[in-house]
């Protein structure tokens, strides 16, 4: 009897050598970085961001109607180069929005999300690893695209006799704000994608926020002449976020008239950040509670 018991004890499983081992957050970040750079949609979306930004900046700098160039003050010249470098954000925001949705919704569509959450049963580690990797990549690409656009615009303006100061703080801050704006839009799109778990639904929703709601609000404001409609529209993601990359002369003063809200860069950035924070928290809660 003792011999039989000893034999069974020897044959009984003693546990896997991987028991107790958990993937660290650094490991999750590395795995999400590998997945992101392996996606074809990443290459296309980020490539479109750079090409569109530089192309639109070059076209704008070349087509701006300039009069009495020699008499234009430095502030005006700086405003032109910021405008040329950031005007393409109206288009590039759409590319990063699509990418932000696809980063999370694509895994739900293919079923890969099950493997992701198997590696991280608590789910929130994987969720925020995707979030952070996406934010860092979009910000870096945003800085590159806006920076190249500013350089190209400056070269073209110099050739036309306009001499902006590219290294002025009044120029650099809006350029960094443009990169930050793209990053926040991508993060908002990611959060919406995690909430809806659908590529089509997520893309339609974020494009509605960026393109449809501002137009509807503008039409309502004109038709009703209601101040509250115009003020409410100022807090939409795209409307508030645009103040991050709007050139403001160092000598400018903000004037509020007729009760219309006017946000500065910091206020607009905080409003957009609040949108991102709320959507991200909702996405995290649903990711934790819902079945895959």
Short mmCIF file of C-alpha atoms in Angstrom, two decimals:
data_model
loop_
_atom_site.label_atom_id
_atom_site.label_comp_id
_atom_site.label_asym_id
_atom_site.label_seq_id
_atom_site.Cartn_x
_atom_site.Cartn_y
_atom_site.Cartn_z
CA UNK A 1 0.00 0.00 0.00
CA UNK A 2 2.80 2.37 0.90
CA UNK A 3 4.59 1.58 -2.35
CA UNK A 4 1.47 2.35 -4.38
CA UNK A 5 0.99 5.65 -2.56
CA UNK A 6 4.60 6.67 -3.16
CA UNK A 7 4.20 5.86 -6.85
CA UNK A 8 1.09 8.04 -7.12
CA UNK A 9 2.82 10.89 -5.33
CA UNK A 10 5.70 10.72 -7.78
CA UNK A 11 3.29 10.76 -10.74
CA UNK A 12 1.12 13.60 -9.41
CA UNK A 13 1.72 16.99 -11.04
CA UNK A 14 3.92 19.22 -8.92
CA UNK A 15 2.97 22.45 -10.74
CA UNK A 16 4.29 24.23 -13.76
CA UNK A 17 7.65 25.96 -13.58
CA UNK A 18 5.79 29.07 -14.81
CA UNK A 19 3.42 29.09 -11.83
CA UNK A 20 3.60 32.38 -9.96
CA UNK A 21 5.21 34.20 -12.88
CA UNK A 22 3.30 37.26 -14.05
CA UNK A 23 3.99 39.51 -17.01
CA UNK A 24 5.34 42.82 -15.72
CA UNK A 25 4.03 46.16 -16.92
CA UNK A 26 7.32 46.68 -18.74
CA UNK A 27 6.72 43.41 -20.54
CA UNK A 28 3.22 44.53 -21.46
CA UNK A 29 4.62 47.77 -22.85
CA UNK A 30 7.13 45.87 -24.98
CA UNK A 31 4.50 43.48 -26.30
CA UNK A 32 2.13 46.32 -27.17
CA UNK A 33 4.93 48.19 -28.92
CA UNK A 34 5.68 45.09 -31.00
CA UNK A 35 2.01 44.70 -31.89
CA UNK A 36 1.58 48.37 -32.78
CA UNK A 37 4.58 48.57 -35.07
CA UNK A 38 3.56 45.28 -36.72
CA UNK A 39 0.16 46.60 -37.77
CA UNK A 40 -0.14 47.73 -41.38
CA UNK A 41 -2.68 50.34 -40.29
CA UNK A 42 -0.03 51.95 -38.06
CA UNK A 43 2.36 52.48 -40.95
CA UNK A 44 -0.36 53.84 -43.22
CA UNK A 45 -1.95 56.18 -40.67
CA UNK A 46 1.31 57.63 -39.37
CA UNK A 47 2.71 57.89 -42.90
CA UNK A 48 -0.40 59.83 -43.93
CA UNK A 49 0.10 62.17 -40.95
CA UNK A 50 3.61 63.11 -42.03
CA UNK A 51 2.89 63.38 -45.76
CA UNK A 52 -0.29 65.41 -45.29
CA UNK A 53 1.21 67.73 -42.70
CA UNK A 54 4.28 68.57 -44.78
CA UNK A 55 2.36 68.77 -48.07
CA UNK A 56 -0.34 71.08 -46.73
CA UNK A 57 2.27 73.26 -45.00
CA UNK A 58 4.28 73.65 -48.21
CA UNK A 59 1.17 74.48 -50.23
CA UNK A 60 -0.04 76.98 -47.64
CA UNK A 61 3.30 78.76 -47.36
CA UNK A 62 3.52 79.03 -51.12
CA UNK A 63 -0.05 80.21 -51.65
CA UNK A 64 -0.50 82.71 -48.81
CA UNK A 65 -1.27 86.15 -50.21
CA UNK A 66 1.35 88.51 -48.77
CA UNK A 67 1.34 92.28 -49.18
CA UNK A 68 4.01 94.79 -48.12
CA UNK A 69 6.21 91.96 -46.94
CA UNK A 70 9.03 94.22 -45.88
CA UNK A 71 6.69 96.16 -43.60
CA UNK A 72 5.24 93.13 -41.82
CA UNK A 73 6.28 92.93 -38.15
CA UNK A 74 7.99 89.83 -36.73
CA UNK A 75 4.82 88.78 -34.88
CA UNK A 76 2.88 88.57 -38.13
CA UNK A 77 5.64 86.57 -39.80
CA UNK A 78 5.69 84.15 -36.87
CA UNK A 79 1.92 83.81 -37.07
CA UNK A 80 2.17 82.87 -40.75
CA UNK A 81 4.66 80.07 -40.13
CA UNK A 82 2.63 78.65 -37.22
CA UNK A 83 -0.51 78.75 -39.33
CA UNK A 84 1.21 76.99 -42.24
CA UNK A 85 2.73 74.32 -39.98
CA UNK A 86 -0.51 73.52 -38.15
CA UNK A 87 -3.19 73.97 -40.80
CA UNK A 88 -2.78 70.33 -41.79
CA UNK A 89 -3.90 69.20 -38.32
CA UNK A 90 -7.49 69.44 -39.54
CA UNK A 91 -6.68 66.47 -41.78
CA UNK A 92 -4.04 64.58 -39.80
CA UNK A 93 -6.30 64.41 -36.74
CA UNK A 94 -8.53 62.08 -38.73
CA UNK A 95 -5.68 59.67 -39.40
CA UNK A 96 -4.63 59.43 -35.74
CA UNK A 97 -8.27 59.11 -34.70
CA UNK A 98 -8.70 56.09 -36.97
CA UNK A 99 -5.46 54.60 -35.66
CA UNK A 100 -6.53 55.14 -32.05
CA UNK A 101 -9.75 53.20 -32.60
CA UNK A 102 -8.12 50.38 -34.55
CA UNK A 103 -5.43 49.77 -31.92
CA UNK A 104 -8.07 48.37 -29.55
CA UNK A 105 -11.09 47.52 -31.71
CA UNK A 106 -8.96 45.53 -34.16
CA UNK A 107 -8.10 43.03 -31.43
CA UNK A 108 -11.75 42.56 -30.58
CA UNK A 109 -12.54 41.99 -34.27
CA UNK A 110 -9.84 39.33 -34.71
CA UNK A 111 -10.25 37.72 -31.29
CA UNK A 112 -6.63 38.48 -30.36
CA UNK A 113 -7.92 40.32 -27.31
CA UNK A 114 -8.46 36.95 -25.63
CA UNK A 115 -4.75 36.19 -25.83
CA UNK A 116 -3.95 39.67 -24.57
CA UNK A 117 -6.14 39.27 -21.51
CA UNK A 118 -4.88 35.75 -20.92
CA UNK A 119 -1.40 37.22 -20.57
CA UNK A 120 -2.82 39.89 -18.27
CA UNK A 121 -5.89 38.49 -16.48
CA UNK A 122 -6.50 41.75 -14.64
CA UNK A 123 -6.83 43.47 -18.04
CA UNK A 124 -6.08 47.02 -16.91
CA UNK A 125 -2.33 46.54 -17.33
CA UNK A 126 -2.79 45.64 -21.00
CA UNK A 127 -5.35 48.42 -21.42
CA UNK A 128 -3.05 51.15 -20.13
CA UNK A 129 0.00 49.65 -21.89
CA UNK A 130 -1.82 50.07 -25.21
CA UNK A 131 -2.86 53.56 -24.15
CA UNK A 132 0.68 54.67 -23.25
CA UNK A 133 2.38 53.13 -26.29
CA UNK A 134 -0.15 54.76 -28.62
CA UNK A 135 0.26 58.14 -26.92
CA UNK A 136 4.06 58.10 -27.08
CA UNK A 137 4.16 57.01 -30.73
CA UNK A 138 1.59 59.58 -31.87
CA UNK A 139 3.31 62.37 -29.93
CA UNK A 140 6.72 61.56 -31.47
CA UNK A 141 5.22 61.42 -34.97
CA UNK A 142 3.31 64.63 -34.24
CA UNK A 143 6.48 66.45 -33.23
CA UNK A 144 8.26 65.19 -36.35
CA UNK A 145 5.44 66.09 -38.73
CA UNK A 146 4.78 69.54 -37.26
CA UNK A 147 8.50 70.25 -36.95
CA UNK A 148 9.24 69.36 -40.57
CA UNK A 149 6.19 71.37 -41.64
CA UNK A 150 7.47 74.41 -39.77
CA UNK A 151 10.93 74.09 -41.32
CA UNK A 152 9.50 73.70 -44.83
CA UNK A 153 7.15 76.63 -44.28
CA UNK A 154 9.99 78.82 -42.99
CA UNK A 155 12.18 78.02 -45.98
CA UNK A 156 9.37 78.89 -48.40
CA UNK A 157 8.53 82.11 -46.56
CA UNK A 158 12.21 83.10 -46.51
CA UNK A 159 12.27 82.63 -50.26
CA UNK A 160 9.32 85.01 -50.53
CA UNK A 161 11.03 87.67 -48.41
CA UNK A 162 9.30 86.94 -45.11
CA UNK A 163 11.57 86.24 -42.13
CA UNK A 164 9.86 84.44 -39.23
CA UNK A 165 11.71 83.48 -36.06
CA UNK A 166 11.28 79.72 -35.88
CA UNK A 167 12.88 79.47 -32.44
CA UNK A 168 10.70 82.07 -30.75
CA UNK A 169 8.71 80.70 -27.81
CA UNK A 170 5.54 82.08 -29.40
CA UNK A 171 6.23 79.73 -32.33
CA UNK A 172 7.60 76.66 -30.54
CA UNK A 173 4.76 76.41 -28.01
CA UNK A 174 1.97 76.19 -30.62
CA UNK A 175 4.03 73.65 -32.57
CA UNK A 176 4.35 71.45 -29.47
CA UNK A 177 0.67 72.10 -28.82
CA UNK A 178 -0.13 70.71 -32.25
CA UNK A 179 1.69 67.47 -31.43
CA UNK A 180 -0.09 67.34 -28.07
CA UNK A 181 -3.44 67.85 -29.80
CA UNK A 182 -2.87 64.89 -32.12
CA UNK A 183 -1.87 62.77 -29.12
CA UNK A 184 -4.99 63.65 -27.13
CA UNK A 185 -7.25 62.96 -30.12
CA UNK A 186 -5.65 59.53 -30.58
CA UNK A 187 -6.13 58.80 -26.86
CA UNK A 188 -9.78 59.87 -27.01
CA UNK A 189 -10.32 57.66 -30.05
CA UNK A 190 -8.69 54.72 -28.25
CA UNK A 191 -11.00 55.17 -25.27
CA UNK A 192 -14.07 55.32 -27.50
CA UNK A 193 -12.88 52.20 -29.33
CA UNK A 194 -12.55 50.34 -26.03
CA UNK A 195 -16.05 51.41 -25.00
CA UNK A 196 -17.75 50.46 -28.27
CA UNK A 197 -15.52 47.47 -29.21
CA UNK A 198 -16.31 48.14 -32.86
CA UNK A 199 -14.06 49.62 -35.50
CA UNK A 200 -16.94 51.07 -37.50
CA UNK A 201 -18.75 52.37 -34.43
CA UNK A 202 -15.62 53.83 -32.87
CA UNK A 203 -14.49 55.57 -36.05
CA UNK A 204 -17.98 56.95 -36.72
CA UNK A 205 -18.21 58.28 -33.16
CA UNK A 206 -14.83 60.01 -33.08
CA UNK A 207 -15.37 61.51 -36.54
CA UNK A 208 -18.76 62.71 -35.35
CA UNK A 209 -17.07 64.51 -32.45
CA UNK A 210 -14.44 66.04 -34.73
CA UNK A 211 -16.43 66.87 -37.85
CA UNK A 212 -20.19 66.69 -37.36
CA UNK A 213 -20.87 68.20 -33.92
CA UNK A 214 -18.91 71.44 -34.55
CA UNK A 215 -20.84 72.03 -37.79
CA UNK A 216 -24.20 71.28 -36.16
CA UNK A 217 -23.38 73.56 -33.22
CA UNK A 218 -22.32 76.35 -35.57
CA UNK A 219 -25.55 76.07 -37.57
CA UNK A 220 -27.66 76.07 -34.40
CA UNK A 221 -25.83 79.11 -33.08
CA UNK A 222 -26.49 81.03 -36.30
CA UNK A 223 -30.13 79.99 -36.52
CA UNK A 224 -31.03 80.58 -32.88
CA UNK A 225 -28.57 83.39 -32.07
CA UNK A 226 -28.31 81.68 -28.68
CA UNK A 227 -25.15 82.49 -26.75
CA UNK A 228 -25.30 79.26 -24.76
CA UNK A 229 -25.07 77.18 -27.95
CA UNK A 230 -21.90 78.96 -29.03
CA UNK A 231 -20.46 78.64 -25.54
CA UNK A 232 -21.28 74.92 -25.42
CA UNK A 233 -19.62 74.42 -28.79
CA UNK A 234 -16.42 75.96 -27.42
CA UNK A 235 -16.08 72.93 -25.13
CA UNK A 236 -16.24 70.30 -27.88
CA UNK A 237 -12.96 68.33 -28.23
CA UNK A 238 -11.84 69.81 -31.53
CA UNK A 239 -12.98 73.35 -30.74
CA UNK A 240 -11.27 73.43 -27.34
CA UNK A 241 -8.19 71.57 -28.55
CA UNK A 242 -7.49 73.92 -31.44
CA UNK A 243 -6.36 76.57 -28.94
CA UNK A 244 -3.33 74.39 -28.21
CA UNK A 245 -1.83 75.22 -31.60
CA UNK A 246 -3.27 78.69 -32.25
CA UNK A 247 -0.66 81.40 -32.56
CA UNK A 248 -1.02 84.18 -29.99
CA UNK A 249 1.13 87.26 -30.24
CA UNK A 250 3.12 88.00 -27.07
CA UNK A 251 1.44 91.42 -26.99
CA UNK A 252 -2.10 90.13 -27.53
CA UNK A 253 -4.87 90.53 -24.96
CA UNK A 254 -7.91 88.26 -24.70
CA UNK A 255 -11.15 90.18 -24.92
CA UNK A 256 -14.51 88.60 -24.06
CA UNK A 257 -17.53 90.27 -25.63
CA UNK A 258 -21.27 89.59 -25.54
CA UNK A 259 -20.85 86.78 -23.03
CA UNK A 260 -19.03 84.50 -25.51
CA UNK A 261 -16.54 82.15 -23.87
CA UNK A 262 -12.96 82.53 -25.11
CA UNK A 263 -10.47 79.86 -24.04
CA UNK A 264 -6.71 80.24 -24.03
CA UNK A 265 -4.27 77.45 -24.86
CA UNK A 266 -4.07 76.05 -21.33
CA UNK A 267 -7.82 76.14 -20.80
CA UNK A 268 -8.51 74.52 -24.16
CA UNK A 269 -5.94 71.82 -23.45
CA UNK A 270 -7.49 71.08 -20.06
CA UNK A 271 -10.95 70.79 -21.59
CA UNK A 272 -9.70 68.29 -24.16
CA UNK A 273 -7.77 66.46 -21.45
CA UNK A 274 -10.99 66.20 -19.42
CA UNK A 275 -12.74 64.56 -22.39
CA UNK A 276 -9.89 62.07 -22.65
CA UNK A 277 -9.86 61.37 -18.91
CA UNK A 278 -13.59 60.68 -18.69
CA UNK A 279 -13.62 58.42 -21.76
CA UNK A 280 -10.51 56.58 -20.57
CA UNK A 281 -11.97 55.89 -17.12
CA UNK A 282 -15.24 54.65 -18.62
CA UNK A 283 -13.29 52.44 -21.04
CA UNK A 284 -11.17 51.03 -18.21
CA UNK A 285 -14.24 50.23 -16.08
CA UNK A 286 -16.00 48.48 -18.95
CA UNK A 287 -12.83 46.61 -19.91
CA UNK A 288 -12.56 45.31 -16.35
CA UNK A 289 -16.20 44.32 -15.95
CA UNK A 290 -17.38 43.06 -19.34
CA UNK A 291 -16.78 39.63 -20.83
CA UNK A 292 -14.44 39.41 -23.81
#
